[in-house]
């Protein structure tokens, strides 16, 4: 018997079962592929996070060295060592003040979530007019009462 004859002899139930099995295998393969891709992306993100942390630590270690180099460079121009360090420190304070002003300007632009607040107020207004379902003395609903469920 050839493969075409065997396919012709297969019942509808066998065809549906085969299609279901094939679809199930396809879904499992797609899930496995998605897991592999996510695992690879998480690994890359972890390596990137480690690299950026190392870069930040090295920059933090470089800051005092560069500060001393700037102070001694200014000192070599003829200023006293104390004045050189004072100039470098003042430069850092000016930079910090500018960054602080920038941050305050950005914080002032932050507004409350107006759409969410309006939606919550609207929901509260609607719920204020709702009456509870009647209940009997023992806390159960009457025999004919049904529960209405939201589709949202």
XYZ file of C-alpha atoms in Angstrom:
152
model
C 0.000 0.000 0.000
C 1.431 3.424 -0.928
C 1.574 6.498 1.295
C -1.167 8.186 -0.769
C -3.480 5.234 -0.237
C -2.724 5.240 3.486
C -3.553 8.979 3.671
C -6.801 8.337 1.829
C -7.725 5.545 4.223
C -7.148 7.647 7.347
C -10.294 8.628 9.155
C -11.225 12.196 10.003
C -10.457 11.498 13.662
C -6.936 10.333 12.821
C -6.371 13.415 10.668
C -7.577 15.732 13.441
C -5.407 13.897 15.974
C -2.375 14.200 13.697
C -3.051 17.893 13.084
C -3.463 18.477 16.822
C -0.209 16.657 17.563
C 1.607 18.643 14.876
C 0.175 21.932 16.184
C 1.145 21.001 19.743
C 4.692 20.185 18.625
C 4.874 23.480 16.733
C 3.741 25.450 19.778
C 6.270 23.638 21.999
C 9.036 24.360 19.482
C 8.052 28.045 19.336
C 8.101 28.260 23.146
C 11.534 26.593 23.242
C 12.821 29.058 20.639
C 11.447 32.019 22.599
C 13.078 30.701 25.808
C 16.423 30.328 24.046
C 16.250 33.846 22.629
C 15.263 35.340 26.001
C 18.024 33.402 27.765
C 20.566 34.775 25.278
C 19.262 38.350 25.692
C 19.370 38.071 29.497
C 22.958 36.827 29.305
C 23.916 39.756 27.073
C 22.149 42.219 29.391
C 23.969 40.748 32.396
C 27.339 41.079 30.692
C 26.469 44.635 29.628
C 25.372 45.515 33.157
C 28.611 44.146 34.569
C 30.646 46.116 32.044
C 28.827 49.372 32.792
C 29.289 48.788 36.529
C 33.026 48.226 36.030
C 33.206 51.392 33.902
C 31.442 53.374 36.632
C 33.790 52.066 39.322
C 36.853 52.920 37.223
C 35.470 56.415 36.556
C 34.873 56.843 40.280
C 38.456 55.816 41.013
C 39.760 58.164 38.297
C 37.958 61.228 39.682
C 40.284 61.849 42.672
C 43.356 61.194 40.540
C 42.198 63.657 37.898
C 41.303 66.170 40.614
C 44.814 65.988 42.044
C 46.277 66.244 38.548
C 44.199 69.364 37.851
C 45.185 70.931 41.165
C 48.877 70.212 40.652
C 48.598 71.438 37.050
C 47.168 74.737 38.278
C 49.922 74.840 40.936
C 52.557 74.478 38.188
C 51.115 77.595 36.532
C 52.347 79.573 39.515
C 49.450 79.531 42.017
C 49.891 78.210 45.516
C 48.929 74.605 46.138
C 46.052 75.530 48.449
C 44.604 77.923 45.859
C 44.905 75.254 43.163
C 42.938 72.753 45.244
C 40.419 75.462 46.122
C 39.856 76.210 42.415
C 39.323 72.516 41.595
C 36.916 72.138 44.535
C 35.010 75.274 43.514
C 34.745 73.952 39.951
C 33.149 70.782 41.308
C 30.716 72.832 43.399
C 29.725 74.944 40.365
C 29.200 71.775 38.311
C 27.106 70.259 41.136
C 25.011 73.437 41.383
C 24.344 73.434 37.624
C 23.315 69.765 37.716
C 21.108 70.488 40.734
C 19.349 73.347 38.921
C 18.856 71.114 35.890
C 17.331 68.410 38.114
C 14.998 70.886 39.841
C 13.807 72.176 36.458
C 13.047 68.609 35.358
C 11.262 67.793 38.638
C 9.046 70.857 38.286
C 7.797 69.499 34.956
C 6.584 66.275 36.608
C 2.797 66.299 36.869
C 0.388 63.900 38.522
C -1.276 61.295 36.285
C -4.276 63.461 35.352
C -6.013 60.874 33.147
C -5.813 58.212 35.850
C -7.117 60.620 38.490
C -10.036 61.641 36.248
C -10.835 57.992 35.525
C -10.729 57.123 39.240
C -13.036 60.033 40.075
C -15.435 58.971 37.337
C -15.447 55.395 38.622
C -16.040 56.601 42.180
C -18.955 58.756 41.003
C -20.524 55.792 39.211
C -20.029 53.501 42.202
C -21.649 55.980 44.593
C -24.999 55.466 42.872
C -24.821 51.655 42.975
C -27.044 49.874 45.473
C -25.979 46.527 46.947
C -27.844 43.346 46.079
C -30.536 42.434 48.616
C -29.449 39.766 51.091
C -31.324 37.726 53.613
C -30.674 37.918 57.336
C -28.104 35.071 57.283
C -25.986 36.825 54.583
C -26.940 34.670 51.582
C -28.709 35.897 48.471
C -32.334 35.160 47.729
C -32.981 32.014 45.706
C -33.696 33.858 42.413
C -30.768 36.331 42.646
C -28.014 36.022 40.101
C -24.547 37.484 39.989
C -23.800 39.854 37.141
C -20.211 39.670 35.960
C -18.330 42.316 34.076
C -16.680 41.480 30.786
C -13.984 44.091 31.319
